[in-house]
Amino acid sequence: MATDWLGSIVSINCGESLGVYQGRVSAVDQISQTISLTRPFHNGVKCLVPEVTFRAGDITELKILEIPGPGENQHFGDLHQTELGPSGIGYQVGINQNGTGKLVKKPTSSSSAPQNIPKRTDVKSQDVAISPQLQQCSKSYVDRHTESLSQSKSFRRRHNSWSSSSRHPNQATPKKSGLKNGQMKNKDDECFGDDIEEIPDTDFDFEGNLALFDKAAVFEEIDTYERRSGTRSRGIPNERPTRYRHDENILESEPIVYRRITVPHNYVSKEFYTDSGLVVPSVSYELHKKLLSVAEKHGLTLERRLEMTGVCASQMALTLLGGPNRLNPKNVHQRPTVALLCGPHVKGAQGISCGRHLANHDVQVILFLPNFVKMLESITNELSLFSKTQGQQVSNLKDLPTSPVDLVINCLDCPENAFLRDQPWYKAAVAWANRNRAPVLSIDPPVHEGEQGIDAKWSLALGLPLPLGERAGRVYLCDIGLPQQVFQEVGISYHSPFGCKFVIPLHSA
């Protein structure tokens, strides 16, 4: 009877247009030649409708995946959907050319909904007689079930008899590893055996579950245990070990004193700071002049001071020009050009000394110095040394380059020679520097901004800085070799802020 097939799990292929359907047989109508599936899957996706019905003309292939046992077809509506497991051993109903059907038992794989692999007992039950009522459901595929089953059973008997007769007499009968397969089957059921409808739709509450964990209580318990047992803590947040930088001392030292230089209060008007935080107070021009005169009295002559100033200034200029990236044998075609503007005074002699050192480092130096009938001895000596280098000396501003240079060093200004600012050559030199648009480095600039004709980007102070204004740009300090006792004689408590360098940057407070 047709009711014998109710509850069977089948797979129906309706061609490329309709696709593959899988589900449990809920009704078979012999008159209208239709079959209905409940809880169907279409191409592996669960259908939105609870039941679908197929005509015999629409079916091109039928696979019987599982036949229910006795009495199970009465309760097929209460069974779980998960019985449609992964595709396994089933029966495939095909249509051949002569109109006869053939039922073939083979493992099938499909990209449709999950199919369950039937048990060995189910396979045996599938080999039992098929009701001729289902054969009358469709002339195109059902009439051939009984004949295919009988052929399959007779083929199995012949195969078993041939296997037993062809086996060697001493060959043992192979044992089936049913225990191992059973264990794997149980694991599959535990992992994939839940009902699809029982999967919760709500998201997991991470915050709620995290709130159940009392972190403070756990750490307190760990801390109490470690205090009692004397074990060392390895991760308690409140007892993290102190971390040191690569330039910090592990051993405890005395508190750092940042104010190591003290100047009489009537001479202090501005303070600077080094990169390490040390305080460097400024001094007035009068105190600075007194400091240099005391140093000269103790043997630090003007020639020594000029040499030290030239070395420090040239070292800073080489750094501003690019350092080793610019000055190397591979860049001989890109020699930097420096224009040196000097006046006929000690400040100008410092600039000439700087130009000599730059020329010795393969820098193209153009020195401007106006012609005077009588020059200072210090300037004459520095010019004599400069003439032995490859540097160029000019006295006419027309000989200066019209194209921008790499750096302009300004040594034109001197507080003691304020009348020079009214000279035509001075005004022309200032105009050329402003027109050239090259960065300017001023060496030992004056205090008052009105005494500076050229705005500088960098300024280099000697020994101790003067209270320079904004037109001086960024202030640097160089060590010209003044002994500590020289500072003490002028009332300055001094401790060197230079460290391992001879030129350091200063920052305004």
Short mmCIF file of C-alpha atoms in Angstrom, two decimals:
data_model
loop_
_atom_site.label_atom_id
_atom_site.label_comp_id
_atom_site.label_asym_id
_atom_site.label_seq_id
_atom_site.Cartn_x
_atom_site.Cartn_y
_atom_site.Cartn_z
CA MET A 1 0.00 0.00 0.00
CA ALA A 2 1.05 3.58 -0.53
CA THR A 3 0.83 4.22 3.19
CA ASP A 4 3.77 1.87 3.72
CA TRP A 5 6.07 4.55 2.29
CA LEU A 6 4.85 7.36 4.52
CA GLY A 7 7.63 8.63 6.73
CA SER A 8 10.44 7.60 4.37
CA ILE A 9 13.22 10.11 3.77
CA VAL A 10 13.70 10.65 0.06
CA SER A 11 15.63 12.91 -2.29
CA ILE A 12 13.86 14.05 -5.47
CA ASN A 13 15.77 15.53 -8.42
CA CYS A 14 13.53 17.67 -10.63
CA GLY A 15 16.17 18.69 -13.14
CA GLU A 16 18.18 21.86 -13.50
CA SER A 17 15.15 24.14 -13.50
CA LEU A 18 13.57 23.00 -10.21
CA GLY A 19 16.62 21.53 -8.45
CA VAL A 20 16.82 18.85 -5.76
CA TYR A 21 14.37 18.47 -2.86
CA GLN A 22 14.75 16.33 0.23
CA GLY A 23 12.24 15.56 2.92
CA ARG A 24 9.99 12.98 4.52
CA VAL A 25 7.12 11.49 2.52
CA SER A 26 3.84 12.75 3.94
CA ALA A 27 1.38 11.71 1.22
CA VAL A 28 1.26 9.58 -1.96
CA ASP A 29 -1.73 10.11 -4.29
CA GLN A 30 -2.09 7.25 -6.78
CA ILE A 31 -4.90 8.87 -8.70
CA SER A 32 -3.31 12.27 -9.34
CA GLN A 33 0.19 10.75 -9.54
CA THR A 34 1.70 13.10 -6.90
CA ILE A 35 3.95 12.71 -3.91
CA SER A 36 4.24 15.21 -1.00
CA LEU A 37 7.23 15.92 1.27
CA THR A 38 7.04 17.53 4.69
CA ARG A 39 9.75 19.76 6.17
CA PRO A 40 11.49 19.93 2.79
CA PHE A 41 14.96 21.18 1.87
CA HIS A 42 15.58 22.77 -1.53
CA ASN A 43 19.20 22.56 -2.75
CA GLY A 44 20.43 22.32 0.85
CA VAL A 45 18.32 25.23 2.16
CA LYS A 46 15.30 24.73 4.34
CA CYS A 47 12.09 25.69 2.55
CA LEU A 48 9.81 28.33 4.00
CA VAL A 49 6.71 26.20 3.38
CA PRO A 50 6.04 23.18 5.57
CA GLU A 51 5.11 20.86 2.67
CA VAL A 52 5.68 20.58 -1.08
CA THR A 53 3.96 18.33 -3.66
CA PHE A 54 5.51 16.97 -6.87
CA ARG A 55 3.93 15.55 -10.01
CA ALA A 56 5.30 12.42 -11.62
CA GLY A 57 6.19 14.32 -14.80
CA ASP A 58 8.43 16.72 -12.89
CA ILE A 59 10.55 14.01 -11.27
CA THR A 60 13.67 12.85 -13.10
CA GLU A 61 15.34 10.94 -10.27
CA LEU A 62 14.27 9.59 -6.88
CA LYS A 63 16.54 8.50 -4.06
CA ILE A 64 15.19 6.67 -1.02
CA LEU A 65 17.54 7.64 1.79
CA GLU A 66 15.82 5.88 4.71
CA ILE A 67 12.82 3.59 5.14
CA PRO A 68 11.19 3.73 8.58
CA GLY A 69 10.82 0.61 10.64
CA PRO A 70 7.51 -1.04 11.47
CA GLY A 71 5.19 1.41 13.17
CA GLU A 72 7.39 4.42 12.60
CA ASN A 73 5.47 5.72 9.59
CA GLN A 74 2.53 6.48 11.84
CA HIS A 75 4.49 9.05 13.80
CA PHE A 76 6.65 10.56 11.08
CA GLY A 77 5.18 14.01 11.74
CA ASP A 78 6.67 14.07 15.24
CA LEU A 79 10.19 13.18 14.21
CA HIS A 80 13.01 15.71 14.31
CA GLN A 81 14.31 17.44 11.24
CA THR A 82 17.83 16.39 11.98
CA GLU A 83 17.09 12.97 10.50
CA LEU A 84 17.97 14.66 7.20
CA GLY A 85 21.66 14.24 7.91
CA PRO A 86 24.62 14.03 5.52
CA SER A 87 24.05 12.12 2.32
CA GLY A 88 24.67 8.45 2.80
CA ILE A 89 23.66 5.03 1.48
CA GLY A 90 20.31 5.23 -0.22
CA TYR A 91 18.32 3.98 -3.20
CA GLN A 92 18.41 5.77 -6.50
CA VAL A 93 15.51 5.33 -8.86
CA GLY A 94 16.44 5.99 -12.47
CA ILE A 95 14.60 5.74 -15.82
CA ASN A 96 16.22 3.92 -18.70
CA GLN A 97 15.38 3.86 -22.39
CA ASN A 98 13.01 0.90 -22.38
CA GLY A 99 10.84 2.45 -19.65
CA THR A 100 11.86 0.04 -16.92
CA GLY A 101 13.20 1.28 -13.65
CA LYS A 102 16.20 0.08 -11.71
CA LEU A 103 16.76 0.54 -8.02
CA VAL A 104 20.48 0.85 -7.29
CA LYS A 105 21.90 0.92 -3.78
CA LYS A 106 25.06 3.09 -3.67
CA PRO A 107 26.62 5.78 -1.56
CA THR A 108 25.55 9.14 -2.93
CA SER A 109 26.87 12.61 -2.32
CA SER A 110 24.86 15.69 -2.95
CA SER A 111 25.27 19.39 -2.41
CA SER A 112 21.71 19.57 -1.05
CA ALA A 113 20.54 19.44 2.57
CA PRO A 114 22.37 17.25 5.11
CA GLN A 115 21.59 13.59 4.90
CA ASN A 116 22.01 10.93 7.56
CA ILE A 117 23.92 7.71 6.94
CA PRO A 118 21.55 4.89 7.84
CA LYS A 119 22.55 2.11 10.19
CA ARG A 120 23.33 -1.39 8.97
CA THR A 121 20.02 -2.59 10.38
CA ASP A 122 18.29 0.09 8.33
CA VAL A 123 20.03 -1.13 5.18
CA LYS A 124 18.74 -4.62 5.79
CA SER A 125 15.27 -3.30 6.33
CA GLN A 126 15.53 -1.47 3.02
CA ASP A 127 16.18 -4.72 1.22
CA VAL A 128 12.81 -6.07 2.31
CA ALA A 129 9.85 -6.18 -0.08
CA ILE A 130 8.53 -2.90 -1.45
CA SER A 131 4.79 -2.50 -1.71
CA PRO A 132 3.45 -2.73 -5.28
CA GLN A 133 1.12 0.16 -4.42
CA LEU A 134 4.02 2.61 -4.72
CA GLN A 135 4.79 1.17 -8.17
CA GLN A 136 1.40 2.41 -9.34
CA CYS A 137 2.21 5.99 -8.15
CA SER A 138 4.11 6.79 -11.33
CA LYS A 139 4.76 4.68 -14.42
CA SER A 140 7.99 6.61 -14.92
CA TYR A 141 9.81 5.59 -11.75
CA VAL A 142 7.82 3.62 -9.11
CA ASP A 143 7.00 0.48 -11.16
CA ARG A 144 10.58 -0.60 -11.08
CA HIS A 145 11.19 -0.73 -7.29
CA THR A 146 10.25 -4.39 -6.68
CA GLU A 147 12.15 -5.71 -9.65
CA SER A 148 15.27 -3.73 -8.72
CA LEU A 149 15.12 -4.94 -5.14
CA SER A 150 14.81 -8.58 -6.18
CA GLN A 151 17.71 -8.20 -8.57
CA SER A 152 19.76 -6.58 -5.85
CA LYS A 153 18.98 -9.36 -3.36
CA SER A 154 19.79 -12.12 -5.84
CA PHE A 155 23.01 -10.34 -6.80
CA ARG A 156 23.97 -10.09 -3.15
CA ARG A 157 23.35 -13.84 -2.63
CA ARG A 158 25.47 -14.72 -5.67
CA HIS A 159 28.20 -12.35 -4.55
CA ASN A 160 28.28 -13.82 -1.02
CA SER A 161 28.40 -17.37 -2.32
CA TRP A 162 31.15 -16.50 -4.80
CA SER A 163 33.15 -14.76 -2.08
CA SER A 164 32.89 -17.74 0.29
CA SER A 165 33.83 -20.24 -2.40
CA SER A 166 36.74 -18.21 -3.81
CA ARG A 167 38.31 -17.49 -0.43
CA HIS A 168 41.42 -19.50 0.37
CA PRO A 169 40.87 -22.30 2.89
CA ASN A 170 43.54 -20.97 5.23
CA GLN A 171 42.37 -17.41 4.90
CA ALA A 172 40.59 -16.18 8.00
CA THR A 173 37.29 -14.45 7.75
CA PRO A 174 37.84 -10.71 8.12
CA LYS A 175 36.35 -9.21 11.24
CA LYS A 176 34.33 -6.09 11.03
CA SER A 177 35.43 -3.15 13.10
CA GLY A 178 31.93 -2.34 14.19
CA LEU A 179 33.09 -1.00 17.56
CA LYS A 180 35.27 1.67 16.02
CA ASN A 181 32.63 2.68 13.51
CA GLY A 182 30.09 2.74 16.29
CA GLN A 183 32.26 5.05 18.34
CA MET A 184 32.63 7.41 15.40
CA LYS A 185 28.88 7.26 14.84
CA ASN A 186 28.25 8.20 18.45
CA LYS A 187 30.67 11.12 18.21
CA ASP A 188 28.90 12.36 15.08
CA ASP A 189 25.54 12.13 16.82
CA GLU A 190 26.85 14.06 19.83
CA CYS A 191 28.25 16.83 17.63
CA PHE A 192 25.60 17.11 14.93
CA GLY A 193 22.59 15.42 16.50
CA ASP A 194 20.85 18.50 17.90
CA ASP A 195 17.61 19.65 16.41
CA ILE A 196 17.96 22.65 14.11
CA GLU A 197 14.87 24.24 15.60
CA GLU A 198 16.41 24.11 19.10
CA ILE A 199 19.36 26.39 18.19
CA PRO A 200 18.89 29.64 20.19
CA ASP A 201 18.34 32.82 18.20
CA THR A 202 19.72 35.16 20.89
CA ASP A 203 23.40 36.19 20.96
CA PHE A 204 25.72 35.14 23.74
CA ASP A 205 25.81 37.69 26.56
CA PHE A 206 29.55 38.34 26.96
CA GLU A 207 29.12 41.27 29.34
CA GLY A 208 26.79 39.36 31.61
CA ASN A 209 29.09 36.37 31.84
CA LEU A 210 32.11 38.61 32.35
CA ALA A 211 30.34 40.32 35.24
CA LEU A 212 30.08 36.95 36.98
CA PHE A 213 33.88 36.86 37.28
CA ASP A 214 35.05 38.84 40.31
CA LYS A 215 38.58 39.81 39.24
CA ALA A 216 39.38 41.72 42.44
CA ALA A 217 38.43 38.77 44.63
CA VAL A 218 40.55 36.38 42.58
CA PHE A 219 43.62 38.63 42.74
CA GLU A 220 43.10 39.13 46.45
CA GLU A 221 42.96 35.38 46.94
CA ILE A 222 46.17 34.95 44.93
CA ASP A 223 47.85 37.72 46.91
CA THR A 224 46.83 36.16 50.23
CA TYR A 225 48.10 32.76 49.16
CA GLU A 226 51.45 34.16 48.05
CA ARG A 227 51.92 36.10 51.28
CA ARG A 228 51.27 32.98 53.31
CA SER A 229 53.42 30.66 51.20
CA GLY A 230 56.16 33.20 50.54
CA THR A 231 56.07 32.65 46.78
CA ARG A 232 57.03 35.46 44.43
CA SER A 233 54.34 37.32 42.55
CA ARG A 234 54.64 37.21 38.78
CA GLY A 235 51.71 39.27 37.52
CA ILE A 236 49.81 41.14 40.21
CA PRO A 237 49.00 44.59 38.83
CA ASN A 238 49.75 46.38 42.11
CA GLU A 239 53.27 44.92 42.40
CA ARG A 240 54.78 45.40 38.95
CA PRO A 241 58.58 45.65 38.93
CA THR A 242 60.16 48.97 38.06
CA ARG A 243 61.30 49.24 34.46
CA TYR A 244 64.36 51.23 33.46
CA ARG A 245 65.40 52.76 30.19
CA HIS A 246 68.70 51.85 28.56
CA ASP A 247 70.25 55.15 29.74
CA GLU A 248 69.03 54.97 33.36
CA ASN A 249 71.08 53.76 36.29
CA ILE A 250 69.67 50.86 38.28
CA LEU A 251 71.45 51.90 41.45
CA GLU A 252 69.79 54.62 43.44
CA SER A 253 71.55 57.97 43.21
CA GLU A 254 71.22 61.36 44.82
CA PRO A 255 68.39 63.66 43.74
CA ILE A 256 69.10 65.47 40.47
CA VAL A 257 69.95 69.16 40.79
CA TYR A 258 68.87 70.97 37.65
CA ARG A 259 70.05 74.44 38.65
CA ARG A 260 73.83 74.05 38.63
CA ILE A 261 74.63 77.54 37.39
CA THR A 262 73.77 80.56 39.52
CA VAL A 263 74.36 84.16 38.44
CA PRO A 264 74.05 87.33 40.53
CA HIS A 265 70.44 88.46 40.46
CA ASN A 266 71.16 91.90 39.02
CA TYR A 267 72.60 90.22 35.88
CA VAL A 268 69.81 87.66 35.21
CA SER A 269 66.98 88.61 32.85
CA LYS A 270 66.21 85.32 31.02
CA GLU A 271 66.70 81.59 31.54
CA PHE A 272 67.21 78.70 29.13
CA TYR A 273 66.96 74.93 29.49
CA THR A 274 69.01 72.13 27.94
CA ASP A 275 67.60 68.91 26.51
CA SER A 276 68.30 67.17 29.83
CA GLY A 277 66.45 69.85 31.81
CA LEU A 278 69.43 71.76 33.23
CA VAL A 279 68.85 75.47 33.81
CA VAL A 280 71.23 77.82 31.99
CA PRO A 281 70.71 81.47 33.02
CA SER A 282 71.56 84.32 30.67
CA VAL A 283 74.04 87.09 31.54
CA SER A 284 74.25 90.70 30.53
CA TYR A 285 76.69 91.91 27.91
CA GLU A 286 78.76 93.67 30.57
CA LEU A 287 79.11 90.50 32.68
CA HIS A 288 79.93 88.45 29.59
CA LYS A 289 82.62 90.95 28.58
CA LYS A 290 84.06 90.87 32.09
CA LEU A 291 84.11 87.05 32.00
CA LEU A 292 86.16 87.03 28.79
CA SER A 293 88.62 89.62 30.11
CA VAL A 294 89.26 87.58 33.29
CA ALA A 295 89.81 84.46 31.15
CA GLU A 296 92.30 86.37 28.98
CA LYS A 297 94.14 87.51 32.11
CA HIS A 298 94.52 83.84 33.16
CA GLY A 299 95.99 82.80 29.82
CA LEU A 300 92.95 82.13 27.62
CA THR A 301 94.13 84.60 24.99
CA LEU A 302 92.07 86.01 22.15
CA GLU A 303 93.80 83.72 19.63
CA ARG A 304 92.78 80.64 21.64
CA ARG A 305 89.24 81.91 21.97
CA LEU A 306 89.01 82.61 18.25
CA GLU A 307 90.25 79.13 17.44
CA MET A 308 87.81 77.48 19.84
CA THR A 309 84.93 79.57 18.52
CA GLY A 310 85.85 78.75 14.93
CA VAL A 311 85.91 75.01 15.65
CA CYS A 312 82.53 74.99 17.43
CA ALA A 313 80.88 77.25 14.84
CA SER A 314 82.19 75.20 11.91
CA GLN A 315 81.04 71.97 13.58
CA MET A 316 77.54 73.37 13.95
CA ALA A 317 77.57 74.66 10.35
CA LEU A 318 78.64 71.27 9.00
CA THR A 319 75.73 69.68 10.86
CA LEU A 320 73.29 72.22 9.41
CA LEU A 321 74.63 71.55 5.91
CA GLY A 322 73.71 67.87 6.15
CA GLY A 323 76.59 66.25 8.00
CA PRO A 324 77.81 62.88 6.66
CA ASN A 325 74.83 62.57 4.29
CA ARG A 326 75.99 65.61 2.34
CA LEU A 327 79.73 65.60 2.92
CA ASN A 328 81.00 62.24 1.68
CA PRO A 329 83.16 61.11 -1.27
CA LYS A 330 80.11 60.13 -3.32
CA ASN A 331 78.77 63.71 -3.30
CA VAL A 332 81.82 65.59 -4.54
CA HIS A 333 79.63 67.09 -7.28
CA GLN A 334 77.34 68.63 -4.62
CA ARG A 335 79.78 70.67 -2.56
CA PRO A 336 77.83 73.00 -0.24
CA THR A 337 78.33 76.74 -0.62
CA VAL A 338 78.57 79.03 2.41
CA ALA A 339 78.60 82.83 2.27
CA LEU A 340 80.48 84.42 5.21
CA LEU A 341 79.64 88.07 6.01
CA CYS A 342 82.24 89.56 8.39
CA GLY A 343 82.85 93.04 9.80
CA PRO A 344 86.19 94.65 10.73
CA HIS A 345 86.08 93.66 14.42
CA VAL A 346 86.60 90.69 16.74
CA LYS A 347 83.21 89.22 15.76
CA GLY A 348 84.41 89.23 12.18
CA ALA A 349 87.64 87.48 13.18
CA GLN A 350 85.55 84.69 14.74
CA GLY A 351 83.72 84.30 11.45
CA ILE A 352 86.97 84.14 9.46
CA SER A 353 88.23 81.36 11.76
CA CYS A 354 84.98 79.46 11.17
CA GLY A 355 85.36 79.89 7.39
CA ARG A 356 88.88 78.48 7.49
CA HIS A 357 87.70 75.29 9.20
CA LEU A 358 84.80 74.94 6.76
CA ALA A 359 87.15 75.28 3.80
CA ASN A 360 89.35 72.57 5.29
CA HIS A 361 86.29 70.27 5.23
CA ASP A 362 85.79 70.69 1.49
CA VAL A 363 83.09 73.36 1.77
CA GLN A 364 83.04 76.13 -0.83
CA VAL A 365 83.42 79.31 1.29
CA ILE A 366 82.94 82.84 -0.02
CA LEU A 367 84.19 85.41 2.52
CA PHE A 368 82.99 89.00 2.33
CA LEU A 369 85.10 91.56 4.24
CA PRO A 370 85.08 95.28 3.37
CA ASN A 371 88.38 97.03 2.65
CA PHE A 372 89.84 99.12 5.45
CA VAL A 373 93.12 100.98 5.60
CA LYS A 374 93.94 99.54 9.00
CA MET A 375 92.73 96.14 10.26
CA LEU A 376 92.90 94.57 13.70
CA GLU A 377 95.80 92.26 14.30
CA SER A 378 93.45 89.34 14.99
CA ILE A 379 91.71 89.87 11.63
CA THR A 380 95.06 90.13 9.81
CA ASN A 381 96.24 86.85 11.33
CA GLU A 382 93.00 85.03 10.48
CA LEU A 383 93.04 86.36 6.91
CA SER A 384 96.59 85.14 6.47
CA LEU A 385 95.53 81.63 7.47
CA PHE A 386 92.33 81.77 5.39
CA SER A 387 94.29 82.70 2.27
CA LYS A 388 96.08 79.35 2.47
CA THR A 389 92.79 77.49 1.90
CA GLN A 390 90.67 77.13 -1.23
CA GLY A 391 88.20 79.71 0.12
CA GLN A 392 87.39 82.85 -1.85
CA GLN A 393 87.63 86.36 -0.35
CA VAL A 394 85.67 89.29 -1.87
CA SER A 395 85.33 92.90 -0.80
CA ASN A 396 82.65 93.93 -3.30
CA LEU A 397 79.08 92.74 -2.88
CA LYS A 398 78.77 92.36 -6.63
CA ASP A 399 81.15 89.40 -6.40
CA LEU A 400 78.76 87.49 -4.13
CA PRO A 401 76.68 84.76 -5.84
CA THR A 402 73.30 85.81 -7.20
CA SER A 403 71.82 82.33 -6.79
CA PRO A 404 70.83 81.08 -3.31
CA VAL A 405 73.60 79.51 -1.26
CA ASP A 406 73.29 76.70 1.26
CA LEU A 407 74.05 78.79 4.35
CA VAL A 408 74.81 82.39 5.30
CA ILE A 409 76.96 83.02 8.39
CA ASN A 410 76.46 86.49 9.81
CA CYS A 411 79.33 88.17 11.73
CA LEU A 412 78.57 91.80 10.78
CA ASP A 413 77.13 93.09 14.07
CA CYS A 414 79.14 94.28 17.06
CA PRO A 415 77.77 96.38 19.97
CA GLU A 416 81.02 98.29 20.24
CA ASN A 417 80.96 99.36 16.58
CA ALA A 418 77.39 100.55 16.18
CA PHE A 419 78.45 103.26 13.69
CA LEU A 420 79.17 100.57 11.09
CA ARG A 421 75.46 99.98 10.57
CA ASP A 422 75.28 103.33 8.77
CA GLN A 423 77.93 102.38 6.23
CA PRO A 424 76.78 101.68 2.63
CA TRP A 425 78.55 98.31 2.50
CA TYR A 426 76.71 97.20 5.67
CA LYS A 427 73.30 98.09 4.27
CA ALA A 428 74.13 96.44 0.95
CA ALA A 429 75.28 93.25 2.72
CA VAL A 430 72.05 93.11 4.77
CA ALA A 431 69.99 93.62 1.62
CA TRP A 432 71.88 90.83 -0.19
CA ALA A 433 71.36 88.38 2.71
CA ASN A 434 67.64 89.08 2.89
CA ARG A 435 67.34 88.77 -0.90
CA ASN A 436 69.26 85.50 -1.09
CA ARG A 437 66.69 83.72 1.11
CA ALA A 438 69.24 81.28 2.48
CA PRO A 439 69.12 80.21 6.17
CA VAL A 440 71.25 82.42 8.41
CA LEU A 441 73.52 81.41 11.29
CA SER A 442 74.64 84.26 13.57
CA ILE A 443 77.80 83.86 15.65
CA ASP A 444 77.77 85.71 18.98
CA PRO A 445 74.95 88.11 18.03
CA PRO A 446 74.24 91.33 20.00
CA VAL A 447 71.59 91.53 22.70
CA HIS A 448 69.33 94.26 21.35
CA GLU A 449 67.24 93.38 18.34
CA GLY A 450 67.78 96.86 16.93
CA GLU A 451 71.46 96.03 16.57
CA GLN A 452 70.72 93.01 14.35
CA GLY A 453 70.34 93.81 10.70
CA ILE A 454 69.64 90.23 9.54
CA ASP A 455 67.08 87.87 11.01
CA ALA A 456 68.76 84.62 11.95
CA LYS A 457 67.40 81.09 12.01
CA TRP A 458 70.08 79.93 14.45
CA SER A 459 72.34 81.82 16.85
CA LEU A 460 75.48 80.55 18.57
CA ALA A 461 76.33 81.96 22.02
CA LEU A 462 79.77 81.68 23.66
CA GLY A 463 80.25 80.36 27.20
CA LEU A 464 76.97 81.69 28.63
CA PRO A 465 74.05 83.02 26.56
CA LEU A 466 72.93 86.62 26.34
CA PRO A 467 69.20 87.41 26.74
CA LEU A 468 68.56 87.15 22.99
CA GLY A 469 65.23 88.02 21.42
CA GLU A 470 63.08 86.37 18.79
CA ARG A 471 65.13 87.67 15.87
CA ALA A 472 68.03 85.50 17.03
CA GLY A 473 66.09 82.33 16.15
CA ARG A 474 66.97 79.12 17.92
CA VAL A 475 69.81 79.57 20.40
CA TYR A 476 72.77 77.21 20.70
CA LEU A 477 75.59 77.36 23.26
CA CYS A 478 79.23 76.42 22.61
CA ASP A 479 82.03 75.66 25.06
CA ILE A 480 85.03 77.93 24.45
CA GLY A 481 87.13 76.43 27.26
CA LEU A 482 86.53 78.83 30.16
CA PRO A 483 87.82 77.27 33.43
CA GLN A 484 85.49 76.97 36.41
CA GLN A 485 87.62 79.30 38.54
CA VAL A 486 87.18 82.07 35.97
CA PHE A 487 83.42 81.91 36.52
CA GLN A 488 83.89 82.02 40.29
CA GLU A 489 85.99 85.20 40.06
CA VAL A 490 83.10 87.05 38.42
CA GLY A 491 80.57 85.74 40.96
CA ILE A 492 79.08 82.87 38.93
CA SER A 493 78.64 79.42 40.47
CA TYR A 494 79.25 77.24 37.43
CA HIS A 495 78.94 73.55 36.57
CA SER A 496 79.32 72.57 32.92
CA PRO A 497 76.00 71.79 31.18
CA PHE A 498 77.67 70.43 28.02
CA GLY A 499 78.16 66.80 29.03
CA CYS A 500 79.89 65.00 26.15
CA LYS A 501 79.29 67.74 23.57
CA PHE A 502 80.82 71.12 22.73
CA VAL A 503 77.64 72.59 21.20
CA ILE A 504 74.21 72.08 22.79
CA PRO A 505 70.76 73.53 21.99
CA LEU A 506 68.99 75.79 24.46
CA HIS A 507 65.25 76.19 24.92
CA SER A 508 63.52 79.30 26.23
CA ALA A 509 61.76 79.00 29.57
#
